[in-house]
């Protein structure tokens, strides 16, 4: 059985507020549960699960699948946009923790041929 990966990152909720406070986000990957899916858990128990390949592709260029969009923002940041019946949340991360998280997930479960 492959071990699960859990890392933590800081994100900024993008809004019209003048100051953006960092928000802690738990980045999770459990290949025993679903080897193709990553989970981002925000404070208050809000969790989004989406394909690991979507996160990987979104670090290089704009991509979307279902209710989740990911795109690079400059050279060092990545934006994730989550759509739900309650509205849209736009969250900005430094890219390096996301890249590190992906590398750790691929060390546990390699990408299908031709990826990563």
Backbone as XML, in Angstrom:
<?xml version="1.0"?>
<chain id="A" units="angstrom">
  <residue number="1" name="UNK">
    <atom name="N" x="0.837" y="-1.176" z="0.000"/>
    <atom name="CA" x="0.000" y="0.000" z="0.000"/>
    <atom name="C" x="0.884" y="1.243" z="0.000"/>
  </residue>
  <residue number="2" name="UNK">
    <atom name="N" x="0.574" y="2.189" z="-0.851"/>
    <atom name="CA" x="1.340" y="3.423" z="-0.957"/>
    <atom name="C" x="0.929" y="4.396" z="0.148"/>
  </residue>
  <residue number="3" name="UNK">
    <atom name="N" x="1.915" y="5.118" z="0.696"/>
    <atom name="CA" x="1.570" y="6.081" z="1.746"/>
    <atom name="C" x="0.880" y="7.315" z="1.176"/>
  </residue>
  <residue number="4" name="UNK">
    <atom name="N" x="0.042" y="7.903" z="1.995"/>
    <atom name="CA" x="-0.624" y="9.148" z="1.603"/>
    <atom name="C" x="0.358" y="10.308" z="1.732"/>
  </residue>
  <residue number="5" name="UNK">
    <atom name="N" x="0.098" y="11.378" z="0.998"/>
    <atom name="CA" x="0.907" y="12.590" z="1.047"/>
    <atom name="C" x="0.030" y="13.708" z="1.593"/>
  </residue>
  <residue number="6" name="UNK">
    <atom name="N" x="0.548" y="14.424" z="2.572"/>
    <atom name="CA" x="-0.139" y="15.615" z="3.073"/>
    <atom name="C" x="0.887" y="16.711" z="3.279"/>
  </residue>
  <residue number="7" name="UNK">
    <atom name="N" x="0.619" y="17.853" z="2.691"/>
    <atom name="CA" x="1.473" y="19.022" z="2.851"/>
    <atom name="C" x="0.584" y="20.216" z="3.121"/>
  </residue>
  <residue number="8" name="UNK">
    <atom name="N" x="1.204" y="21.290" z="3.542"/>
    <atom name="CA" x="0.447" y="22.499" z="3.854"/>
    <atom name="C" x="1.010" y="23.661" z="3.062"/>
  </residue>
  <residue number="9" name="UNK">
    <atom name="N" x="0.119" y="24.535" z="2.636"/>
    <atom name="CA" x="0.506" y="25.714" z="1.872"/>
    <atom name="C" x="-0.318" y="26.899" z="2.360"/>
  </residue>
  <residue number="10" name="UNK">
    <atom name="N" x="0.169" y="28.069" z="2.040"/>
    <atom name="CA" x="-0.569" y="29.293" z="2.312"/>
    <atom name="C" x="-1.172" y="29.776" z="1.002"/>
  </residue>
  <residue number="11" name="UNK">
    <atom name="N" x="-2.389" y="30.242" z="1.059"/>
    <atom name="CA" x="-3.068" y="30.767" z="-0.121"/>
    <atom name="C" x="-3.628" y="32.140" z="0.212"/>
  </residue>
  <residue number="12" name="UNK">
    <atom name="N" x="-3.981" y="32.854" z="-0.838"/>
    <atom name="CA" x="-4.646" y="34.139" z="-0.682"/>
    <atom name="C" x="-5.967" y="34.078" z="-1.430"/>
  </residue>
  <residue number="13" name="UNK">
    <atom name="N" x="-7.040" y="34.373" z="-0.724"/>
    <atom name="CA" x="-8.357" y="34.443" z="-1.356"/>
    <atom name="C" x="-8.386" y="35.771" z="-2.119"/>
  </residue>
  <residue number="14" name="UNK">
    <atom name="N" x="-8.652" y="35.719" z="-3.403"/>
    <atom name="CA" x="-8.688" y="36.923" z="-4.217"/>
    <atom name="C" x="-10.079" y="37.539" z="-4.101"/>
  </residue>
  <residue number="15" name="UNK">
    <atom name="N" x="-10.114" y="38.792" z="-3.653"/>
    <atom name="CA" x="-11.386" y="39.493" z="-3.503"/>
    <atom name="C" x="-11.131" y="40.983" z="-3.691"/>
  </residue>
  <residue number="16" name="UNK">
    <atom name="N" x="-12.162" y="41.766" z="-3.510"/>
    <atom name="CA" x="-11.997" y="43.206" z="-3.646"/>
    <atom name="C" x="-11.561" y="43.862" z="-2.333"/>
  </residue>
  <residue number="17" name="UNK">
    <atom name="N" x="-11.298" y="43.080" z="-1.306"/>
    <atom name="CA" x="-10.806" y="43.605" z="-0.035"/>
    <atom name="C" x="-9.410" y="44.201" z="-0.235"/>
  </residue>
  <residue number="18" name="UNK">
    <atom name="N" x="-9.088" y="45.271" z="0.504"/>
    <atom name="CA" x="-7.787" y="45.923" z="0.295"/>
    <atom name="C" x="-6.595" y="45.070" z="0.751"/>
  </residue>
  <residue number="19" name="UNK">
    <atom name="N" x="-6.807" y="44.154" z="1.689"/>
    <atom name="CA" x="-5.709" y="43.321" z="2.184"/>
    <atom name="C" x="-6.110" y="41.854" z="2.073"/>
  </residue>
  <residue number="20" name="UNK">
    <atom name="N" x="-5.155" y="41.052" z="1.707"/>
    <atom name="CA" x="-5.393" y="39.617" z="1.583"/>
    <atom name="C" x="-4.617" y="38.908" z="2.685"/>
  </residue>
  <residue number="21" name="UNK">
    <atom name="N" x="-5.338" y="38.250" z="3.576"/>
    <atom name="CA" x="-4.675" y="37.490" z="4.626"/>
    <atom name="C" x="-4.381" y="36.088" z="4.122"/>
  </residue>
  <residue number="22" name="UNK">
    <atom name="N" x="-3.239" y="35.544" z="4.522"/>
    <atom name="CA" x="-2.955" y="34.160" z="4.124"/>
    <atom name="C" x="-3.949" y="33.190" z="4.769"/>
  </residue>
  <residue number="23" name="UNK">
    <atom name="N" x="-4.292" y="32.173" z="4.007"/>
    <atom name="CA" x="-5.217" y="31.143" z="4.460"/>
    <atom name="C" x="-4.469" y="29.812" z="4.380"/>
  </residue>
  <residue number="24" name="UNK">
    <atom name="N" x="-4.466" y="29.032" z="5.468"/>
    <atom name="CA" x="-3.797" y="27.730" z="5.409"/>
    <atom name="C" x="-4.631" y="26.727" z="4.600"/>
  </residue>
  <residue number="25" name="UNK">
    <atom name="N" x="-3.956" y="25.957" z="3.774"/>
    <atom name="CA" x="-4.629" y="24.954" z="2.955"/>
    <atom name="C" x="-3.871" y="23.639" z="3.110"/>
  </residue>
  <residue number="26" name="UNK">
    <atom name="N" x="-4.594" y="22.566" z="3.392"/>
    <atom name="CA" x="-4.000" y="21.230" z="3.448"/>
    <atom name="C" x="-4.103" y="20.612" z="2.059"/>
  </residue>
  <residue number="27" name="UNK">
    <atom name="N" x="-2.963" y="20.196" z="1.521"/>
    <atom name="CA" x="-2.903" y="19.535" z="0.214"/>
    <atom name="C" x="-2.784" y="18.045" z="0.491"/>
  </residue>
  <residue number="28" name="UNK">
    <atom name="N" x="-3.717" y="17.268" z="-0.027"/>
    <atom name="CA" x="-3.737" y="15.838" z="0.302"/>
    <atom name="C" x="-3.813" y="14.979" z="-0.953"/>
  </residue>
  <residue number="29" name="UNK">
    <atom name="N" x="-3.143" y="13.824" z="-0.830"/>
    <atom name="CA" x="-3.174" y="12.828" z="-1.894"/>
    <atom name="C" x="-3.145" y="11.466" z="-1.228"/>
  </residue>
  <residue number="30" name="UNK">
    <atom name="N" x="-4.139" y="10.650" z="-1.505"/>
    <atom name="CA" x="-4.196" y="9.305" z="-0.946"/>
    <atom name="C" x="-4.451" y="8.318" z="-2.080"/>
  </residue>
  <residue number="31" name="UNK">
    <atom name="N" x="-3.384" y="7.667" z="-2.564"/>
    <atom name="CA" x="-3.544" y="6.750" z="-3.691"/>
    <atom name="C" x="-4.431" y="5.550" z="-3.368"/>
  </residue>
  <residue number="32" name="UNK">
    <atom name="N" x="-4.553" y="5.199" z="-2.095"/>
    <atom name="CA" x="-5.438" y="4.087" z="-1.728"/>
    <atom name="C" x="-6.901" y="4.483" z="-1.921"/>
  </residue>
  <residue number="33" name="UNK">
    <atom name="N" x="-7.194" y="5.764" z="-1.736"/>
    <atom name="CA" x="-8.559" y="6.260" z="-1.915"/>
    <atom name="C" x="-8.855" y="6.498" z="-3.393"/>
  </residue>
  <residue number="34" name="UNK">
    <atom name="N" x="-7.946" y="7.222" z="-4.073"/>
    <atom name="CA" x="-8.096" y="7.500" z="-5.499"/>
    <atom name="C" x="-6.759" y="7.999" z="-6.034"/>
  </residue>
  <residue number="35" name="UNK">
    <atom name="N" x="-6.049" y="7.182" z="-6.816"/>
    <atom name="CA" x="-4.710" y="7.560" z="-7.275"/>
    <atom name="C" x="-4.682" y="8.680" z="-8.313"/>
  </residue>
  <residue number="36" name="UNK">
    <atom name="N" x="-5.830" y="9.099" z="-8.804"/>
    <atom name="CA" x="-5.871" y="10.158" z="-9.821"/>
    <atom name="C" x="-6.302" y="11.512" z="-9.256"/>
  </residue>
  <residue number="37" name="UNK">
    <atom name="N" x="-6.613" y="11.570" z="-7.956"/>
    <atom name="CA" x="-7.238" y="12.756" z="-7.376"/>
    <atom name="C" x="-6.394" y="13.372" z="-6.271"/>
  </residue>
  <residue number="38" name="UNK">
    <atom name="N" x="-6.352" y="14.714" z="-6.259"/>
    <atom name="CA" x="-5.775" y="15.463" z="-5.147"/>
    <atom name="C" x="-6.908" y="16.191" z="-4.438"/>
  </residue>
  <residue number="39" name="UNK">
    <atom name="N" x="-6.678" y="16.534" z="-3.185"/>
    <atom name="CA" x="-7.689" y="17.231" z="-2.396"/>
    <atom name="C" x="-7.060" y="18.455" z="-1.742"/>
  </residue>
  <residue number="40" name="UNK">
    <atom name="N" x="-7.775" y="19.562" z="-1.812"/>
    <atom name="CA" x="-7.352" y="20.796" z="-1.160"/>
    <atom name="C" x="-8.399" y="21.096" z="-0.092"/>
  </residue>
  <residue number="41" name="UNK">
    <atom name="N" x="-7.966" y="21.141" z="1.173"/>
    <atom name="CA" x="-8.897" y="21.414" z="2.258"/>
    <atom name="C" x="-8.616" y="22.800" z="2.833"/>
  </residue>
  <residue number="42" name="UNK">
    <atom name="N" x="-9.653" y="23.622" z="2.830"/>
    <atom name="CA" x="-9.582" y="24.988" z="3.318"/>
    <atom name="C" x="-10.164" y="25.058" z="4.728"/>
  </residue>
  <residue number="43" name="UNK">
    <atom name="N" x="-9.889" y="26.132" z="5.461"/>
    <atom name="CA" x="-10.474" y="26.270" z="6.793"/>
    <atom name="C" x="-12.001" y="26.147" z="6.738"/>
  </residue>
  <residue number="44" name="UNK">
    <atom name="N" x="-12.542" y="25.627" z="7.809"/>
    <atom name="CA" x="-13.993" y="25.441" z="7.872"/>
    <atom name="C" x="-14.447" y="24.139" z="7.251"/>
  </residue>
  <residue number="45" name="UNK">
    <atom name="N" x="-13.488" y="23.292" z="6.848"/>
    <atom name="CA" x="-13.844" y="21.999" z="6.277"/>
    <atom name="C" x="-14.230" y="22.030" z="4.814"/>
  </residue>
  <residue number="46" name="UNK">
    <atom name="N" x="-14.026" y="23.153" z="4.138"/>
    <atom name="CA" x="-14.302" y="23.211" z="2.704"/>
    <atom name="C" x="-13.213" y="22.460" z="1.954"/>
  </residue>
  <residue number="47" name="UNK">
    <atom name="N" x="-13.615" y="21.433" z="1.219"/>
    <atom name="CA" x="-12.652" y="20.592" z="0.514"/>
    <atom name="C" x="-13.028" y="20.490" z="-0.956"/>
  </residue>
  <residue number="48" name="UNK">
    <atom name="N" x="-12.005" y="20.559" z="-1.785"/>
    <atom name="CA" x="-12.193" y="20.374" z="-3.228"/>
    <atom name="C" x="-11.311" y="19.216" z="-3.668"/>
  </residue>
  <residue number="49" name="UNK">
    <atom name="N" x="-11.903" y="18.296" z="-4.404"/>
    <atom name="CA" x="-11.166" y="17.168" z="-4.976"/>
    <atom name="C" x="-11.220" y="17.320" z="-6.494"/>
  </residue>
  <residue number="50" name="UNK">
    <atom name="N" x="-10.059" y="17.141" z="-7.123"/>
    <atom name="CA" x="-9.993" y="17.271" z="-8.573"/>
    <atom name="C" x="-8.804" y="16.470" z="-9.079"/>
  </residue>
  <residue number="51" name="UNK">
    <atom name="N" x="-8.742" y="16.219" z="-10.388"/>
    <atom name="CA" x="-7.680" y="15.374" z="-10.936"/>
    <atom name="C" x="-6.287" y="15.962" z="-10.712"/>
  </residue>
  <residue number="52" name="UNK">
    <atom name="N" x="-5.384" y="15.113" z="-10.313"/>
    <atom name="CA" x="-3.988" y="15.500" z="-10.141"/>
    <atom name="C" x="-3.436" y="16.054" z="-11.452"/>
  </residue>
  <residue number="53" name="UNK">
    <atom name="N" x="-3.860" y="15.479" z="-12.574"/>
    <atom name="CA" x="-3.389" y="15.938" z="-13.884"/>
    <atom name="C" x="-3.841" y="17.367" z="-14.184"/>
  </residue>
  <residue number="54" name="UNK">
    <atom name="N" x="-4.979" y="17.787" z="-13.633"/>
    <atom name="CA" x="-5.454" y="19.158" z="-13.818"/>
    <atom name="C" x="-4.513" y="20.142" z="-13.123"/>
  </residue>
  <residue number="55" name="UNK">
    <atom name="N" x="-4.100" y="19.816" z="-11.918"/>
    <atom name="CA" x="-3.149" y="20.672" z="-11.199"/>
    <atom name="C" x="-1.836" y="20.757" z="-11.962"/>
  </residue>
  <residue number="56" name="UNK">
    <atom name="N" x="-1.351" y="19.624" z="-12.428"/>
    <atom name="CA" x="-0.091" y="19.602" z="-13.181"/>
    <atom name="C" x="-0.178" y="20.467" z="-14.436"/>
  </residue>
  <residue number="57" name="UNK">
    <atom name="N" x="-1.227" y="20.294" z="-15.221"/>
    <atom name="CA" x="-1.387" y="21.065" z="-16.457"/>
    <atom name="C" x="-1.572" y="22.549" z="-16.163"/>
  </residue>
  <residue number="58" name="UNK">
    <atom name="N" x="-2.282" y="22.879" z="-15.090"/>
    <atom name="CA" x="-2.542" y="24.264" z="-14.743"/>
    <atom name="C" x="-1.322" y="25.028" z="-14.282"/>
  </residue>
  <residue number="59" name="UNK">
    <atom name="N" x="-0.286" y="24.330" z="-13.872"/>
    <atom name="CA" x="0.965" y="25.005" z="-13.522"/>
    <atom name="C" x="1.684" y="25.520" z="-14.761"/>
  </residue>
  <residue number="60" name="UNK">
    <atom name="N" x="1.363" y="24.950" z="-15.918"/>
    <atom name="CA" x="2.020" y="25.331" z="-17.187"/>
    <atom name="C" x="1.169" y="26.226" z="-18.076"/>
  </residue>
  <residue number="61" name="UNK">
    <atom name="N" x="-0.155" y="26.116" z="-17.954"/>
    <atom name="CA" x="-1.044" y="26.903" z="-18.806"/>
    <atom name="C" x="-2.473" y="26.774" z="-18.310"/>
  </residue>
  <residue number="62" name="UNK">
    <atom name="N" x="-3.354" y="27.649" z="-18.777"/>
    <atom name="CA" x="-4.742" y="27.624" z="-18.312"/>
    <atom name="C" x="-5.441" y="26.313" z="-18.660"/>
  </residue>
  <residue number="63" name="UNK">
    <atom name="N" x="-6.171" y="25.791" z="-17.699"/>
    <atom name="CA" x="-6.914" y="24.560" z="-17.919"/>
    <atom name="C" x="-8.135" y="24.543" z="-17.005"/>
  </residue>
  <residue number="64" name="UNK">
    <atom name="N" x="-9.113" y="23.766" z="-17.415"/>
    <atom name="CA" x="-10.337" y="23.664" z="-16.618"/>
    <atom name="C" x="-10.947" y="22.280" z="-16.799"/>
  </residue>
  <residue number="65" name="UNK">
    <atom name="N" x="-11.498" y="21.776" z="-15.714"/>
    <atom name="CA" x="-12.277" y="20.549" z="-15.776"/>
    <atom name="C" x="-13.393" y="20.672" z="-14.747"/>
  </residue>
  <residue number="66" name="UNK">
    <atom name="N" x="-14.607" y="20.584" z="-15.215"/>
    <atom name="CA" x="-15.745" y="20.683" z="-14.310"/>
    <atom name="C" x="-15.790" y="22.026" z="-13.610"/>
  </residue>
  <residue number="67" name="UNK">
    <atom name="N" x="-15.817" y="21.988" z="-12.294"/>
    <atom name="CA" x="-15.954" y="23.189" z="-11.482"/>
    <atom name="C" x="-14.629" y="23.809" z="-11.059"/>
  </residue>
  <residue number="68" name="UNK">
    <atom name="N" x="-13.514" y="23.300" z="-11.583"/>
    <atom name="CA" x="-12.195" y="23.775" z="-11.160"/>
    <atom name="C" x="-11.385" y="24.250" z="-12.363"/>
  </residue>
  <residue number="69" name="UNK">
    <atom name="N" x="-10.820" y="25.451" z="-12.229"/>
    <atom name="CA" x="-9.895" y="26.000" z="-13.228"/>
    <atom name="C" x="-8.564" y="26.266" z="-12.544"/>
  </residue>
  <residue number="70" name="UNK">
    <atom name="N" x="-7.479" y="26.080" z="-13.292"/>
    <atom name="CA" x="-6.133" y="26.325" z="-12.764"/>
    <atom name="C" x="-5.336" y="27.018" z="-13.850"/>
  </residue>
  <residue number="71" name="UNK">
    <atom name="N" x="-4.575" y="28.048" z="-13.458"/>
    <atom name="CA" x="-3.709" y="28.701" z="-14.432"/>
    <atom name="C" x="-2.530" y="29.372" z="-13.738"/>
  </residue>
  <residue number="72" name="UNK">
    <atom name="N" x="-1.397" y="29.479" z="-14.460"/>
    <atom name="CA" x="-0.252" y="30.187" z="-13.892"/>
    <atom name="C" x="-0.532" y="31.687" z="-13.881"/>
  </residue>
  <residue number="73" name="UNK">
    <atom name="N" x="0.018" y="32.358" z="-12.885"/>
    <atom name="CA" x="-0.123" y="33.810" z="-12.760"/>
    <atom name="C" x="1.286" y="34.363" z="-12.611"/>
  </residue>
  <residue number="74" name="UNK">
    <atom name="N" x="1.863" y="34.799" z="-13.720"/>
    <atom name="CA" x="3.259" y="35.209" z="-13.683"/>
    <atom name="C" x="4.153" y="33.991" z="-13.604"/>
  </residue>
  <residue number="75" name="UNK">
    <atom name="N" x="5.369" y="34.194" z="-13.134"/>
    <atom name="CA" x="6.341" y="33.097" z="-13.095"/>
    <atom name="C" x="6.314" y="32.311" z="-11.798"/>
  </residue>
  <residue number="76" name="UNK">
    <atom name="N" x="5.725" y="32.888" z="-10.737"/>
    <atom name="CA" x="5.871" y="32.257" z="-9.430"/>
    <atom name="C" x="4.558" y="31.968" z="-8.715"/>
  </residue>
  <residue number="77" name="UNK">
    <atom name="N" x="3.438" y="32.221" z="-9.370"/>
    <atom name="CA" x="2.174" y="31.996" z="-8.687"/>
    <atom name="C" x="1.209" y="31.216" z="-9.575"/>
  </residue>
  <residue number="78" name="UNK">
    <atom name="N" x="0.244" y="30.591" z="-8.914"/>
    <atom name="CA" x="-0.782" y="29.802" z="-9.597"/>
    <atom name="C" x="-2.133" y="30.161" z="-8.989"/>
  </residue>
  <residue number="79" name="UNK">
    <atom name="N" x="-3.140" y="30.261" z="-9.835"/>
    <atom name="CA" x="-4.489" y="30.589" z="-9.390"/>
    <atom name="C" x="-5.384" y="29.367" z="-9.595"/>
  </residue>
  <residue number="80" name="UNK">
    <atom name="N" x="-6.202" y="29.084" z="-8.599"/>
    <atom name="CA" x="-7.235" y="28.059" z="-8.703"/>
    <atom name="C" x="-8.579" y="28.749" z="-8.519"/>
  </residue>
  <residue number="81" name="UNK">
    <atom name="N" x="-9.523" y="28.377" z="-9.362"/>
    <atom name="CA" x="-10.865" y="28.952" z="-9.297"/>
    <atom name="C" x="-11.844" y="27.807" z="-9.102"/>
  </residue>
  <residue number="82" name="UNK">
    <atom name="N" x="-12.651" y="27.911" z="-8.044"/>
    <atom name="CA" x="-13.600" y="26.864" z="-7.692"/>
    <atom name="C" x="-15.022" y="27.397" z="-7.848"/>
  </residue>
  <residue number="83" name="UNK">
    <atom name="N" x="-15.848" y="26.678" z="-8.597"/>
    <atom name="CA" x="-17.243" y="27.072" z="-8.806"/>
    <atom name="C" x="-18.150" y="26.128" z="-8.028"/>
  </residue>
  <residue number="84" name="UNK">
    <atom name="N" x="-19.128" y="26.706" z="-7.343"/>
    <atom name="CA" x="-20.117" y="25.900" z="-6.623"/>
    <atom name="C" x="-21.460" y="26.609" z="-6.743"/>
  </residue>
  <residue number="85" name="UNK">
    <atom name="N" x="-22.543" y="25.964" z="-6.316"/>
    <atom name="CA" x="-23.849" y="26.627" z="-6.343"/>
    <atom name="C" x="-23.869" y="27.905" z="-5.490"/>
  </residue>
  <residue number="86" name="UNK">
    <atom name="N" x="-22.954" y="27.997" z="-4.511"/>
    <atom name="CA" x="-22.895" y="29.170" z="-3.639"/>
    <atom name="C" x="-22.097" y="30.320" z="-4.228"/>
  </residue>
  <residue number="87" name="UNK">
    <atom name="N" x="-21.383" y="30.080" z="-5.314"/>
    <atom name="CA" x="-20.585" y="31.149" z="-5.920"/>
    <atom name="C" x="-19.247" y="30.653" z="-6.414"/>
  </residue>
  <residue number="88" name="UNK">
    <atom name="N" x="-18.334" y="31.598" z="-6.575"/>
    <atom name="CA" x="-17.004" y="31.306" z="-7.106"/>
    <atom name="C" x="-15.958" y="31.765" z="-6.094"/>
  </residue>
  <residue number="89" name="UNK">
    <atom name="N" x="-14.960" y="30.941" z="-5.858"/>
    <atom name="CA" x="-13.819" y="31.317" z="-5.024"/>
    <atom name="C" x="-12.578" y="31.292" z="-5.899"/>
  </residue>
  <residue number="90" name="UNK">
    <atom name="N" x="-11.806" y="32.368" z="-5.834"/>
    <atom name="CA" x="-10.551" y="32.462" z="-6.571"/>
    <atom name="C" x="-9.433" y="32.516" z="-5.533"/>
  </residue>
  <residue number="91" name="UNK">
    <atom name="N" x="-8.482" y="31.595" z="-5.656"/>
    <atom name="CA" x="-7.448" y="31.427" z="-4.652"/>
    <atom name="C" x="-6.084" y="31.432" z="-5.340"/>
  </residue>
  <residue number="92" name="UNK">
    <atom name="N" x="-5.144" y="32.207" z="-4.782"/>
    <atom name="CA" x="-3.815" y="32.320" z="-5.377"/>
    <atom name="C" x="-2.785" y="31.678" z="-4.450"/>
  </residue>
  <residue number="93" name="UNK">
    <atom name="N" x="-1.913" y="30.868" z="-5.044"/>
    <atom name="CA" x="-0.845" y="30.182" z="-4.321"/>
    <atom name="C" x="0.502" y="30.569" z="-4.906"/>
  </residue>
  <residue number="94" name="UNK">
    <atom name="N" x="1.542" y="30.523" z="-4.101"/>
    <atom name="CA" x="2.882" y="30.481" z="-4.661"/>
    <atom name="C" x="2.984" y="29.118" z="-5.326"/>
  </residue>
  <residue number="95" name="UNK">
    <atom name="N" x="3.592" y="29.054" z="-6.479"/>
    <atom name="CA" x="3.643" y="27.801" z="-7.239"/>
    <atom name="C" x="4.551" y="26.755" z="-6.609"/>
  </residue>
  <residue number="96" name="UNK">
    <atom name="N" x="5.616" y="27.177" z="-5.950"/>
    <atom name="CA" x="6.596" y="26.198" z="-5.461"/>
    <atom name="C" x="6.016" y="25.158" z="-4.502"/>
  </residue>
  <residue number="97" name="UNK">
    <atom name="N" x="5.140" y="25.496" z="-3.558"/>
    <atom name="CA" x="4.566" y="24.419" z="-2.728"/>
    <atom name="C" x="3.691" y="23.460" z="-3.524"/>
  </residue>
  <residue number="98" name="UNK">
    <atom name="N" x="3.028" y="23.957" z="-4.559"/>
    <atom name="CA" x="2.206" y="23.078" z="-5.397"/>
    <atom name="C" x="3.080" y="22.127" z="-6.204"/>
  </residue>
  <residue number="99" name="UNK">
    <atom name="N" x="4.179" y="22.629" z="-6.733"/>
    <atom name="CA" x="5.118" y="21.787" z="-7.489"/>
    <atom name="C" x="5.716" y="20.733" z="-6.560"/>
  </residue>
  <residue number="100" name="UNK">
    <atom name="N" x="6.123" y="21.138" z="-5.367"/>
    <atom name="CA" x="6.698" y="20.193" z="-4.399"/>
    <atom name="C" x="5.676" y="19.115" z="-4.041"/>
  </residue>
  <residue number="101" name="UNK">
    <atom name="N" x="4.426" y="19.521" z="-3.801"/>
    <atom name="CA" x="3.365" y="18.567" z="-3.490"/>
    <atom name="C" x="3.186" y="17.563" z="-4.631"/>
  </residue>
  <residue number="102" name="UNK">
    <atom name="N" x="3.119" y="18.061" z="-5.867"/>
    <atom name="CA" x="2.975" y="17.155" z="-7.016"/>
    <atom name="C" x="4.136" y="16.175" z="-7.106"/>
  </residue>
  <residue number="103" name="UNK">
    <atom name="N" x="5.352" y="16.663" z="-6.916"/>
    <atom name="CA" x="6.526" y="15.771" z="-6.954"/>
    <atom name="C" x="6.392" y="14.668" z="-5.918"/>
  </residue>
  <residue number="104" name="UNK">
    <atom name="N" x="5.933" y="15.027" z="-4.721"/>
    <atom name="CA" x="5.764" y="14.003" z="-3.687"/>
    <atom name="C" x="4.682" y="12.999" z="-4.067"/>
  </residue>
  <residue number="105" name="UNK">
    <atom name="N" x="3.601" y="13.466" z="-4.691"/>
    <atom name="CA" x="2.564" y="12.517" z="-5.109"/>
    <atom name="C" x="3.095" y="11.577" z="-6.183"/>
  </residue>
  <residue number="106" name="UNK">
    <atom name="N" x="3.916" y="12.100" z="-7.101"/>
    <atom name="CA" x="4.465" y="11.255" z="-8.164"/>
    <atom name="C" x="5.532" y="10.301" z="-7.640"/>
  </residue>
  <residue number="107" name="UNK">
    <atom name="N" x="6.167" y="10.637" z="-6.510"/>
    <atom name="CA" x="7.118" y="9.697" z="-5.936"/>
    <atom name="C" x="6.394" y="8.520" z="-5.296"/>
  </residue>
  <residue number="108" name="UNK">
    <atom name="N" x="5.131" y="8.734" z="-4.915"/>
    <atom name="CA" x="4.300" y="7.678" z="-4.330"/>
    <atom name="C" x="3.616" y="6.865" z="-5.444"/>
  </residue>
  <residue number="109" name="UNK">
    <atom name="N" x="3.043" y="7.583" z="-6.408"/>
    <atom name="CA" x="2.349" y="6.941" z="-7.527"/>
    <atom name="C" x="2.780" y="7.655" z="-8.801"/>
  </residue>
  <residue number="110" name="UNK">
    <atom name="N" x="3.632" y="7.024" z="-9.607"/>
    <atom name="CA" x="4.095" y="7.684" z="-10.840"/>
    <atom name="C" x="2.951" y="8.046" z="-11.764"/>
  </residue>
  <residue number="111" name="UNK">
    <atom name="N" x="3.208" y="9.083" z="-12.548"/>
    <atom name="CA" x="2.223" y="9.522" z="-13.547"/>
    <atom name="C" x="2.122" y="8.462" z="-14.645"/>
  </residue>
  <residue number="112" name="UNK">
    <atom name="N" x="0.967" y="8.394" z="-15.312"/>
    <atom name="CA" x="0.874" y="7.515" z="-16.471"/>
    <atom name="C" x="1.935" y="7.909" z="-17.493"/>
  </residue>
  <residue number="113" name="UNK">
    <atom name="N" x="2.293" y="7.037" z="-18.355"/>
    <atom name="CA" x="3.310" y="7.308" z="-19.392"/>
    <atom name="C" x="3.031" y="8.599" z="-20.108"/>
  </residue>
  <residue number="114" name="UNK">
    <atom name="N" x="4.123" y="9.386" z="-20.325"/>
    <atom name="CA" x="4.015" y="10.623" z="-21.079"/>
    <atom name="C" x="3.617" y="11.814" z="-20.239"/>
  </residue>
  <residue number="115" name="UNK">
    <atom name="N" x="3.585" y="11.692" z="-18.901"/>
    <atom name="CA" x="3.202" y="12.807" z="-18.028"/>
    <atom name="C" x="4.310" y="13.071" z="-17.028"/>
  </residue>
  <residue number="116" name="UNK">
    <atom name="N" x="4.141" y="14.190" z="-16.321"/>
    <atom name="CA" x="5.047" y="14.642" z="-15.252"/>
    <atom name="C" x="6.398" y="14.953" z="-15.696"/>
  </residue>
</chain>
